Coordinates of C-alpha atoms in Angstrom, one line a residue:
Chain Q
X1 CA -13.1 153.4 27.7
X2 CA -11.4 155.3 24.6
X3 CA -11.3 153.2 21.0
X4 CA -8.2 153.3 18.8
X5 CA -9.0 152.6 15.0
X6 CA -5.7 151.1 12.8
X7 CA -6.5 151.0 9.4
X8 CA -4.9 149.3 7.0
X9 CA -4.7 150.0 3.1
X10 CA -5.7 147.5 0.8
X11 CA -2.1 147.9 -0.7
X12 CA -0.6 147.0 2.3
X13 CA -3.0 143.6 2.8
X14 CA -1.9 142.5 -0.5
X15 CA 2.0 143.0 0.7
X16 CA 0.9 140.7 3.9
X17 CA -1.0 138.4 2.3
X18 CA 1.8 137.5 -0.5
X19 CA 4.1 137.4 2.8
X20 CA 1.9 134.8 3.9
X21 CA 1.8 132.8 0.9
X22 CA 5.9 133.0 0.6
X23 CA 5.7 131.2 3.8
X24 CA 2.8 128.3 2.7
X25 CA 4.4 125.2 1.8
X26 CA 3.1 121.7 2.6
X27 CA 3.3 118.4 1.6
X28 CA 1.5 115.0 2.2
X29 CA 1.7 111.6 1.1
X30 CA -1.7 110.6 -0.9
X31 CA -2.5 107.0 -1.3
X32 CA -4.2 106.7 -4.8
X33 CA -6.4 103.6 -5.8
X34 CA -4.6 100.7 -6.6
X35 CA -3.7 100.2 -10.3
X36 CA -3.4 96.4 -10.2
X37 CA -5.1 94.2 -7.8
X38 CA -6.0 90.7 -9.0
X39 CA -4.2 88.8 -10.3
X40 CA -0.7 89.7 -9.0
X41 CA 0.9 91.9 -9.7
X42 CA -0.1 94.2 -7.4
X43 CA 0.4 97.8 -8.0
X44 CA -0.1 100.5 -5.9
X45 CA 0.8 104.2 -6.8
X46 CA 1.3 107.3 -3.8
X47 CA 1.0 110.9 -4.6
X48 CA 3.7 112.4 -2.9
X49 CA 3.0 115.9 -3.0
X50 CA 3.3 119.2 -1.8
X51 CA 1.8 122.8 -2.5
X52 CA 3.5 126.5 -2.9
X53 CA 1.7 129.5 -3.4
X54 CA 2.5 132.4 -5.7
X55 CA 1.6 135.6 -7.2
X56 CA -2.3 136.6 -7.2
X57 CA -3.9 140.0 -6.7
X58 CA -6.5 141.0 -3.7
X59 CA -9.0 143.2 -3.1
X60 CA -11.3 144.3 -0.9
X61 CA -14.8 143.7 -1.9
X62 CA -18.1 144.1 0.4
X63 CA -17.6 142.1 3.4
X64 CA -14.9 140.2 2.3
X65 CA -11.2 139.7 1.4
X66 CA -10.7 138.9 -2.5
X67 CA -8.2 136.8 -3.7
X68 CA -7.8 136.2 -7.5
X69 CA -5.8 133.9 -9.7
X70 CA -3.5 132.7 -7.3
X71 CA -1.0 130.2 -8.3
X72 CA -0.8 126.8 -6.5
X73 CA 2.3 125.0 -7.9
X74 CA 2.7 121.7 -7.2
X75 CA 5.8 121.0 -5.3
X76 CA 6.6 118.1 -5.3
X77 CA 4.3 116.0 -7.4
X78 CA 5.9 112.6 -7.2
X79 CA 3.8 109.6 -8.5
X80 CA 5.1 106.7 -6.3
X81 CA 4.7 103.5 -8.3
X82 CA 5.2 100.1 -6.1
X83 CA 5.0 97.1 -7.6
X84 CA 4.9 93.5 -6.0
X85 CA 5.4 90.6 -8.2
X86 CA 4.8 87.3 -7.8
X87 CA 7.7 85.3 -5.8
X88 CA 9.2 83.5 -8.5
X89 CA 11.4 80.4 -7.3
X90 CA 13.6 78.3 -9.9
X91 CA 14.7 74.8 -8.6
X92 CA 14.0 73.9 -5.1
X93 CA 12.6 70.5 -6.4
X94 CA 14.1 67.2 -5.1
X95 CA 16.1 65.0 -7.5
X96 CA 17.1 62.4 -4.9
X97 CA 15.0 61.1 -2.8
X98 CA 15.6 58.7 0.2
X99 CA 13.4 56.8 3.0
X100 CA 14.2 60.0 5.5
X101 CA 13.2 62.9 2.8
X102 CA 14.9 64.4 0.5
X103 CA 18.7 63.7 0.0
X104 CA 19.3 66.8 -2.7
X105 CA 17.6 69.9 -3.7
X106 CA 18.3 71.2 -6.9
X107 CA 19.8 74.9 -6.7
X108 CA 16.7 77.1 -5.8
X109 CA 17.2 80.7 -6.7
X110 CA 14.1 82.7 -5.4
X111 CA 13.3 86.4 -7.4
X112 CA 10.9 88.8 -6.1
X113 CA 10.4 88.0 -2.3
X114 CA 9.7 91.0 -1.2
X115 CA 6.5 93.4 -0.8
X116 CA 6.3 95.6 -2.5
X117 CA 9.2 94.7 -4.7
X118 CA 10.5 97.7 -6.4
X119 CA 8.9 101.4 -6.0
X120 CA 9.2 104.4 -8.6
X121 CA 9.4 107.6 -8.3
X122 CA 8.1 109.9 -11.3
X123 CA 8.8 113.7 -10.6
X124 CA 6.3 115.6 -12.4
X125 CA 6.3 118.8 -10.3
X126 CA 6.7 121.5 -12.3
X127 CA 5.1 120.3 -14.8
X128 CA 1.3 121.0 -13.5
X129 CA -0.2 124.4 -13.6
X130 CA -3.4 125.1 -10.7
X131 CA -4.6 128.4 -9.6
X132 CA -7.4 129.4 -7.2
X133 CA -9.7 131.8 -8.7
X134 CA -12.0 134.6 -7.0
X135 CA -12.6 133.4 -4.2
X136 CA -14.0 135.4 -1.0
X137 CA -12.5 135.1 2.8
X138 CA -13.6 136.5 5.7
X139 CA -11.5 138.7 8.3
X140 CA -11.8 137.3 11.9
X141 CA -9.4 137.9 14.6
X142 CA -8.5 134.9 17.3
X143 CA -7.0 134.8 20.3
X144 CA -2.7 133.4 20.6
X145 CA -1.5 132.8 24.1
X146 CA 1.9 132.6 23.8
X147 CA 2.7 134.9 27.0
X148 CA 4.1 132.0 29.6
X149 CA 1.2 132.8 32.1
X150 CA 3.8 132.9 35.4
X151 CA 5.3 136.0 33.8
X152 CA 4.3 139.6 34.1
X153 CA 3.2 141.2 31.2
X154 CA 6.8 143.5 31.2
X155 CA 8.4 140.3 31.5
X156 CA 6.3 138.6 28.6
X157 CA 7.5 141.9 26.5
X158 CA 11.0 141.4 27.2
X159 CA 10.9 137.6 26.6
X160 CA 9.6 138.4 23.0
X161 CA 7.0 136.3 23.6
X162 CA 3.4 138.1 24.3
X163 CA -0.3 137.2 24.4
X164 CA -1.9 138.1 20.6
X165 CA -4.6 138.5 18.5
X166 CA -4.6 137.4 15.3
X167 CA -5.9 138.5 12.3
X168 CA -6.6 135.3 10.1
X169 CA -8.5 134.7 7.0
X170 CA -11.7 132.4 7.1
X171 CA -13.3 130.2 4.0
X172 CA -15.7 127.4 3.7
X173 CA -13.2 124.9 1.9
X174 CA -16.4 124.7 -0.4
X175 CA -16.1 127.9 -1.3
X176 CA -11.9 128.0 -2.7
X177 CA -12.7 127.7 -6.0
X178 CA -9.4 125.9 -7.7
X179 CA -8.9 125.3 -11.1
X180 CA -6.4 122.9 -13.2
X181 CA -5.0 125.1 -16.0
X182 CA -2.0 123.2 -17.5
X183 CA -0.3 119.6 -17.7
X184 CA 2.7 119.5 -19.8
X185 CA 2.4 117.4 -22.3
X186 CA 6.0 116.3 -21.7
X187 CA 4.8 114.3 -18.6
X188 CA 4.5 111.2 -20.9
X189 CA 7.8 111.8 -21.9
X190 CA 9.4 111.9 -18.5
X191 CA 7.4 108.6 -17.7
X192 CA 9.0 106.9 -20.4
X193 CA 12.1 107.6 -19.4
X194 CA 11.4 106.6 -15.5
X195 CA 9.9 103.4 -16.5
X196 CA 12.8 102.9 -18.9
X197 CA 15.7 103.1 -16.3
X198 CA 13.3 101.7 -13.8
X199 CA 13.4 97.8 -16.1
X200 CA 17.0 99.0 -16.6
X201 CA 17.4 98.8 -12.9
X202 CA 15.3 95.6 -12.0
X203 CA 17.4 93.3 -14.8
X204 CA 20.4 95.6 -13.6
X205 CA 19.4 93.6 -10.1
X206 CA 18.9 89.9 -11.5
X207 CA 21.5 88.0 -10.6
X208 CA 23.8 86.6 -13.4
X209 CA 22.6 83.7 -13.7
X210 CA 19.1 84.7 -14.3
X211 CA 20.0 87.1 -17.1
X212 CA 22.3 84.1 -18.5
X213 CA 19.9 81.8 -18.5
X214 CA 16.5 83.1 -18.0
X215 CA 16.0 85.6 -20.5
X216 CA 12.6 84.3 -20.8
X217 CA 11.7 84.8 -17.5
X218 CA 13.3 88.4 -17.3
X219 CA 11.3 89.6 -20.3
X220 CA 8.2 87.6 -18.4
X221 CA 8.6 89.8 -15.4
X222 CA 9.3 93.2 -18.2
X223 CA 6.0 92.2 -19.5
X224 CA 4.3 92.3 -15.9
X225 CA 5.9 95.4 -14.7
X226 CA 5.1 96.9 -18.6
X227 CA 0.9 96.0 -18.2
X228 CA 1.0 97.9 -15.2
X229 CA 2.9 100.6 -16.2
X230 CA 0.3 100.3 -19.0
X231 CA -2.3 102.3 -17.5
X232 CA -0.4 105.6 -18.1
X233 CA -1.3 104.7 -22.0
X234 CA -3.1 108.2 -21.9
X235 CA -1.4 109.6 -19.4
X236 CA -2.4 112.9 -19.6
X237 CA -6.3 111.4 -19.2
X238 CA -5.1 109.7 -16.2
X239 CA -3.6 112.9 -14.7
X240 CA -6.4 115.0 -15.3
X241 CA -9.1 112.7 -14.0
X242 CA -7.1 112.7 -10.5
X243 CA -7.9 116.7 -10.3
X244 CA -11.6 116.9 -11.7
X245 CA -13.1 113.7 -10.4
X246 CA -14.7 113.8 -7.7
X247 CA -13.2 113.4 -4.9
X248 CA -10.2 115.2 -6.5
X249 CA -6.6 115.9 -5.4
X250 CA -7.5 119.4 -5.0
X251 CA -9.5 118.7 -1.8
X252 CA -6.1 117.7 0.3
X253 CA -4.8 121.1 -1.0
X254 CA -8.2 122.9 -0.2
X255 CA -8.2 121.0 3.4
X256 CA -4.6 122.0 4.6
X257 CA -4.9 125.5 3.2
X258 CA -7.6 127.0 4.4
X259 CA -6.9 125.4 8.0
X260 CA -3.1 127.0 7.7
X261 CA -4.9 130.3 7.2
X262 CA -7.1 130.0 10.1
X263 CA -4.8 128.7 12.8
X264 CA -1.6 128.8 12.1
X265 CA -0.7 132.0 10.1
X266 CA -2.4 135.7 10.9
X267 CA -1.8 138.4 8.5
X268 CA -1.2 141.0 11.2
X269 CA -0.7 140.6 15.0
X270 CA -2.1 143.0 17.6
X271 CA -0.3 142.6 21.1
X272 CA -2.8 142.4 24.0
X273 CA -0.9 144.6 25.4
X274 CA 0.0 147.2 23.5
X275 CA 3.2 148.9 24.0
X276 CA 2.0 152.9 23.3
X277 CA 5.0 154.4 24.7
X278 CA 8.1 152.3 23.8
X279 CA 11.1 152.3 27.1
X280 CA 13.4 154.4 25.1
X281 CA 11.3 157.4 23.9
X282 CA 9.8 158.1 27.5
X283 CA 13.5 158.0 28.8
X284 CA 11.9 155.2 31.1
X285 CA 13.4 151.7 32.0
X286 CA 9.9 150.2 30.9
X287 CA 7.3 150.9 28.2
X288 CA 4.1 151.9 28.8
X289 CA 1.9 148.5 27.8
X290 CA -1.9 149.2 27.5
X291 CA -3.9 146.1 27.3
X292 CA -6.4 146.7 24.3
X293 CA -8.9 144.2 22.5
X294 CA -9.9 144.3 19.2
X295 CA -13.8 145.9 19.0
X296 CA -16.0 143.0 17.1
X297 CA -15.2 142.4 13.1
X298 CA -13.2 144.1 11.1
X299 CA -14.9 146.3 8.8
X300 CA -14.4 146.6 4.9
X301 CA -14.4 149.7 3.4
X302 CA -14.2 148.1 -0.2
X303 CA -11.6 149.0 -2.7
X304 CA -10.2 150.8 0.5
X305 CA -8.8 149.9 3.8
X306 CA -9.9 147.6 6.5
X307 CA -11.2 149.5 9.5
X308 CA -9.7 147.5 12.9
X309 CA -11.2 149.2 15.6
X310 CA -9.8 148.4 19.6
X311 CA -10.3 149.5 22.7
X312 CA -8.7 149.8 26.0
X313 CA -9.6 147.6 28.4
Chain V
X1 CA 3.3 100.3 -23.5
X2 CA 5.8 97.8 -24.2
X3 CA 9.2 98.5 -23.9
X4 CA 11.7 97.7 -25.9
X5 CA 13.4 94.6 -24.4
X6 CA 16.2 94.4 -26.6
X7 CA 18.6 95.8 -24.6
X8 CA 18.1 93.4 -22.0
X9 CA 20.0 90.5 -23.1
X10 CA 20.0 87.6 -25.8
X11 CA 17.8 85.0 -24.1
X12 CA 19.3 81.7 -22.8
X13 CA 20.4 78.6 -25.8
X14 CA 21.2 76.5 -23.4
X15 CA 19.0 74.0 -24.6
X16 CA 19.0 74.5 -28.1
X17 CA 21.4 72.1 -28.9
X18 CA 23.3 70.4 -25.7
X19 CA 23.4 67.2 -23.8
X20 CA 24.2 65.4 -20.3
X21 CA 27.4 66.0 -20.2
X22 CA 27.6 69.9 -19.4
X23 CA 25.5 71.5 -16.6
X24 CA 25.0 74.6 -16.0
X25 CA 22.8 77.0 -13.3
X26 CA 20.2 74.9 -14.6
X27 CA 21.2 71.2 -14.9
X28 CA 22.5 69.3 -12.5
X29 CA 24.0 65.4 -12.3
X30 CA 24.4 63.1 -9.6
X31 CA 26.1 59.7 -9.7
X32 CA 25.5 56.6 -7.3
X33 CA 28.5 55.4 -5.8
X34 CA 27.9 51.5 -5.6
X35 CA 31.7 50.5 -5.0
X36 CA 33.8 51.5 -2.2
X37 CA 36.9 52.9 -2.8
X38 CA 38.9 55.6 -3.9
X39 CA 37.6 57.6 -7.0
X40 CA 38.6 60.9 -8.7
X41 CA 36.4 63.6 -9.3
X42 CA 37.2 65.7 -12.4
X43 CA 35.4 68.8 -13.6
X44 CA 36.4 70.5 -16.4
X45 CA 35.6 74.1 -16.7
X46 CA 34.0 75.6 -20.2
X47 CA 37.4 77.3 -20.3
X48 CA 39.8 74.2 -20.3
X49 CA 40.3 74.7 -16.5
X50 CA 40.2 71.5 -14.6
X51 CA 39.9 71.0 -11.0
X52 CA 40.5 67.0 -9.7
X53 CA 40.4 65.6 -6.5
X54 CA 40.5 62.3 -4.5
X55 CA 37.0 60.9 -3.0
X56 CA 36.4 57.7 -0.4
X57 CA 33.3 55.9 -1.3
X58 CA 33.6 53.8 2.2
X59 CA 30.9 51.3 3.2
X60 CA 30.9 52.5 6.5
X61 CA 30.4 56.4 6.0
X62 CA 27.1 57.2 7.6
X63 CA 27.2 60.1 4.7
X64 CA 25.2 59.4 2.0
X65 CA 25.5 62.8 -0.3
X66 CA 28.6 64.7 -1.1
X67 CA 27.5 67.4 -3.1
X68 CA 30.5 69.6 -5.5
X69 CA 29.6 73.0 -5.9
X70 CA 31.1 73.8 -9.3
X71 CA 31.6 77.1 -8.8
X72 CA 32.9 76.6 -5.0
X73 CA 35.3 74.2 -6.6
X74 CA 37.3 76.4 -8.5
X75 CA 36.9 79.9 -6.6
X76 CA 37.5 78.0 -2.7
X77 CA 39.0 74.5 -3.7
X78 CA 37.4 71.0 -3.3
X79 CA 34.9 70.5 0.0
X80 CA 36.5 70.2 3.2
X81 CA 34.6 66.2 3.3
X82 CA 35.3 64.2 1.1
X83 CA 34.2 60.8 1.9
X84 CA 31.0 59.7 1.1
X85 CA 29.2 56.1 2.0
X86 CA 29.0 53.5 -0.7
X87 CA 25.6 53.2 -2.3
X88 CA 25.3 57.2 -1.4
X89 CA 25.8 59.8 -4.3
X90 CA 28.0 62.4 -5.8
X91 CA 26.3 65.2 -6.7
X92 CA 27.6 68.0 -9.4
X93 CA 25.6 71.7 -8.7
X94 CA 26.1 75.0 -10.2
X95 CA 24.3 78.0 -7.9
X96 CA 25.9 80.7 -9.4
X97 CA 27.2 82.4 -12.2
X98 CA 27.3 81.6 -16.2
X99 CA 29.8 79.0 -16.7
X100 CA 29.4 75.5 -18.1
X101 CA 31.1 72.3 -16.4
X102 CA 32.1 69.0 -17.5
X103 CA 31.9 66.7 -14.2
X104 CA 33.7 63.3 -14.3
X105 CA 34.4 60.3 -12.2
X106 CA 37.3 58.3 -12.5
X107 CA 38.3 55.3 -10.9
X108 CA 42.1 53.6 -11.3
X109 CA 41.6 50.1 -12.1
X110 CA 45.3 49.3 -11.9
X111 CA 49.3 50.8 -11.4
X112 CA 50.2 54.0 -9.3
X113 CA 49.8 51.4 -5.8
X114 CA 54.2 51.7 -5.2
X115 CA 54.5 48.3 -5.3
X116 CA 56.4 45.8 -7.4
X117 CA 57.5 47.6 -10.4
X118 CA 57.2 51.2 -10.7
X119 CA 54.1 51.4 -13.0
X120 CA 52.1 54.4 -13.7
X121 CA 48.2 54.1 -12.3
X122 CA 45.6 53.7 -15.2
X123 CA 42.1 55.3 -14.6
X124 CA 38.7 54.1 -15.8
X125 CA 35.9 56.4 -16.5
X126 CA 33.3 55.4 -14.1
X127 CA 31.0 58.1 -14.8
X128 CA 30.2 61.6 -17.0
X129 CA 27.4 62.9 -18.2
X130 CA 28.2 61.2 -21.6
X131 CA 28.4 58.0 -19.3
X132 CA 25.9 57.5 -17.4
X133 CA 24.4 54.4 -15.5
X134 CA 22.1 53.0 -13.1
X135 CA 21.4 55.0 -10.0
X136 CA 22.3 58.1 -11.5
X137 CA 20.4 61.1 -12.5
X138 CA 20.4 64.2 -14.5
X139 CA 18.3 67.0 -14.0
X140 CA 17.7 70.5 -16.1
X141 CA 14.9 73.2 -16.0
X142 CA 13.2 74.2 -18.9
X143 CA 13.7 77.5 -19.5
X144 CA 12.8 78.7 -22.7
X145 CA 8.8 77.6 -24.2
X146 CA 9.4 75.5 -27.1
X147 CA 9.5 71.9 -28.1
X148 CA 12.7 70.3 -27.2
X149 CA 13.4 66.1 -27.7
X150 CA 16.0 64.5 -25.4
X151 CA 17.2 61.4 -27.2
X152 CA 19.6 58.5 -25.4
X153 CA 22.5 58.4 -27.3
X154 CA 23.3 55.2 -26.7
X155 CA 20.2 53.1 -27.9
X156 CA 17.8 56.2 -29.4
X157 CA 15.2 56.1 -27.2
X158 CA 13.5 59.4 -27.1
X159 CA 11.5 61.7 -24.7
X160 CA 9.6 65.1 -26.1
X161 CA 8.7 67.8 -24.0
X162 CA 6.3 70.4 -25.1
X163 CA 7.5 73.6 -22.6
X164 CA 4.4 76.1 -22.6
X165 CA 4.5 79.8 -21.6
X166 CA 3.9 81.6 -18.1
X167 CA 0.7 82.1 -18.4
X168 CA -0.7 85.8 -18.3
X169 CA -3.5 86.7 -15.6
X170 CA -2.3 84.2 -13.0
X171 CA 0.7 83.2 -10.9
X172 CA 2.0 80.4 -11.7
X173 CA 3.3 77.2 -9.8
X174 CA 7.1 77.4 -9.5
X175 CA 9.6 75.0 -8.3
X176 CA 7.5 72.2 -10.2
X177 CA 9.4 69.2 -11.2
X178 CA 8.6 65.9 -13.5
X179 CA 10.4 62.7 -12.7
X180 CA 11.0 60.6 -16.1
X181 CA 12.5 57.5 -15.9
X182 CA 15.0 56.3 -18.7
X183 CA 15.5 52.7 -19.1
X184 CA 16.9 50.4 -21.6
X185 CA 15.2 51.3 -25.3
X186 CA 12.5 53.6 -23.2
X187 CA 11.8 57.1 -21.4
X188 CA 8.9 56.7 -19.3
X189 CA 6.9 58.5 -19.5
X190 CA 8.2 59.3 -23.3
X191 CA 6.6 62.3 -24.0
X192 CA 4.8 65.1 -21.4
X193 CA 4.0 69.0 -21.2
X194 CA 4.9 71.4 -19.1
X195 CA 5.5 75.2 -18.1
X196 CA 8.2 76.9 -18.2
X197 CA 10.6 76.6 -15.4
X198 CA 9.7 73.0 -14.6
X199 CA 12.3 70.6 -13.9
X200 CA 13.2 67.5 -15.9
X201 CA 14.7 65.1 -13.6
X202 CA 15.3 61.6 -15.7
X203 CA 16.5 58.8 -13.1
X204 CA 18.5 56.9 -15.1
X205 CA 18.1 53.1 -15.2
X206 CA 20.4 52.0 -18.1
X207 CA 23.4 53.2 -19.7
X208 CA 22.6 56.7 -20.8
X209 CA 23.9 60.0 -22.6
X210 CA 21.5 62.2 -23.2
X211 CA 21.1 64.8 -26.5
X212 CA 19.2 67.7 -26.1
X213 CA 17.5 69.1 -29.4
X214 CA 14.9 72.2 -29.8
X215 CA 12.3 70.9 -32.4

């Protein structure tokens, strides 16, 4: 059995990995503790939140892939604030009774029936700076069968559609080592403006004759909605505690990125079988496909290239 | 944080100075109908509109509540019944919007019947807010903390009300009422305390027309 060897540059795995990190972008949905929980209201806040990657430099270090100061932007980072406040009912009581129940009601008007009530959004995206710093992946390559198996392996090439290996990028989540490097201090500022038109919005919603009337029960329910909203006091505290305490923010990012780069995206693809003599060149109706398989690991030549060696089988 | 609240609106004076004769979203009236007959009802809008129209009080209407939706009155007309059985009430509502009415019940004592000479019919006030009897009752909900004194015009009989704050940390009762009975020289109870949003609802028991003052 001859081996092949393809080697490839430590330039050119920087150019692949930053292709791979164009193409990262997920988002989840993380329920926080709840801000307010006896007695009502009842707060609750979400992180809706999603994660790009950019810039960062590689290397190639001894027996493993280097990747520094890589930037994880936050995108989105939506706090979701619901709030459920106590059903308030006016009237309802009776005023005339009679020996078969009550003959009249008066007027009930009932506020706040709903749970949750109302829900926030506060867009800080942007607004948060993380980066992952010097940390060390390993090279493996694994198997893609994405050839439908009744096909040939000529008909698997035409189809586009062919039996891989991968080359993917391994880490122990334990070992990304991600750091928080910036909150804008404007955050506060855009909470203040969210909770601002967010009590614009809820006395926007009263009916009439509840602002007429009971404007001390709308600045009642302001004052609620204003205690919860009160946590943020040091907002900035509050923010940061959600990345450094334990267990942080950071490990939903950690979680989904490192299994992205172990299943679902490969650096480089080898076909299993290899097309070494393409239909056109040989003046032939079909290529010349050579199955091959990758020889065990990869091997680092650091600073260098990374040695992939194959064979045919 | 606090926000600032101003911009929210300038909170409700209904009750700082008022009485039984105008309700509102939150006071209501309701007269007993002891004689059968034909009766007008009258409400007067707090913009000089009126609306009027005819009601049976008959003995042998099985009905005993016809209820006039202020608001419904003048945006759809008068209700589609209007017969109601003697000893049975009229009640005057508002369930919407911010406008004040005057309710009144009239009754013609005499002329208008097209016989004999041509004469022209002369009403009676039976009842208003500013007239009320036995039977009938007014109701409001206290909606701003404070101490407030409802006095009977007619012989100065008074009732205070001491109306205390939502309270902070726990949810509140709501859709609590008090019943005070007003009778001849007396409230009874005369004095009480309660939250905010409670309802008054004084059964009235002698001539009555009530004053509403914020101590």
């Amino acid at each position: 059995m001859s081996a092949a060897s393809v080697t490839i540059g430590e330039d050119a795995l920087q150019l692949l990995f930053r292709r791979f990190c164009a193409q990262f972008h997920q988002t989840t949905r993380i329920p926080l503790d709840p801000i307010f929980t006896s007695p009502p209201p009842h707060g609750h806040i979400v992180l809706e939140c999603g994660w790009r990657l950019s810039n960062g430099t590689t290397a190639l270090v001894k027996d493993a892939f280097r990747v520094s100061n890589l930037d994880v932007t936050w995108d989105p980072f939506d706090l979701v604030i619901q709030i459920d406040l106590p059903t308030l009912k006016i009237g309802g009581f009776c005023i005339i009774d009679s020996p078969f129940g009550c003959l009249l009601e008066f007027p009930e008007i009932s506020l706040f029936g709903s749970d949750p009530d109302f829900e926030v959004s506060v867009p800080l995206g942007g607004l948060i700076g993380s980066r992952i710093v010097n940390s060390d992946f390993e090279f493996f390559w694994k198997d893609h069968f994405d050839a439908d198996p009744r096909m040939t392996a000529h008909e698997s090439y035409f189809a586009g559609t062919v039996d891989r290996y991968g080359l993917h990028l391994d880490i122990d989540p334990t070992d990304v080592h991600i750091e928080l490097f910036r909150i804008d201090a404007t955050v506060k500022n855009i909470l203040d403006k969210v909770v601002g038109d967010f009590l614009k919005l809820i006395v926007g919603w009263m009916p009439d004759i509840v602002k007429e009337f009971f404007g001390y029960l709308v600045d009642w329910v302001i004052g609620l909605i204003s205690d919860i909203f009160g946590i943020f006091d040091d907002l900035l505290n509050w923010l940061t505690e959600l990345f450094v305490k334990a267990p942080s923010i950071f490990s939903f990012f950690v979680r989904a990125f490192s299994i992205f780069i172990k299943t679902d995206f490969a650096l480089f693809y080898l076909d299993k079988n290899f097309p070494i003599v393409d239909a056109d060149k040989a003046d032939r109706d079909l290529p010349v496909l050579l199955p091959v398989r990758p020889v065990a690991r990869p091997v680092i030549v650091p600073g260098q290239e990374l040695k992939l060696e194959v064979e045919a089988t | 944080m606090r926000p600032n609240t101003e911009f929210f609106l300038a909170a409700s004076s209904a009750h700082e100075k008022s009485n039984s004769s105008w309700i509102w979203a939150g006071a209501a009236l309701v007269h007993n109908c002891k004689l059968a007959g034909t009766v007008v009802v009258s409400v007067s809008r707090d913009d000089d509109v009126q609306s009027d129209f005819n009601v049976e009080i008959d003995a042998a209407y099985p009905d005993k509540l016809l209820d006039v939706d202020c608001v419904d009155l003048f945006e759809k007309g008068p209700p589609s019944r209007r017969t109601v059985a003697s000893g049975g009430y009229i009640s005057f509502t508002v369930r919407r919007g911010r406008q004040l009415f005057r309710p009144s019940i009239l009754r013609r004592i005499a002329g208008g019947d097209g016989g004999g000479p041509v004469t022209l019919p002369i009403y009676a006030k039976e009842f208003d807010g500013g007239k009320m009897g036995q039977g009938d009752v007014y109701s409001t909900v206290m909606t701003r903390p404070g101490k407030y004194k409802f006095v009977n015009v007619v012989d100065h009989a008074s009732f205070e009300v001491e109306v205390k704050e939502l309270p902070k940390g726990e949810v509140p009762k709501f859709g609590e009422k008090i019943d005070i009975e007003l009778h001849a020289g007396k409230f009874v109870p005369h004095e009480a305390e309660v939250m905010v949003l409670t309802g008054l609802v004084f059964k009235i028991n002698a001539p009555a027309d009530i004053s509403i003052e914020s101590k």
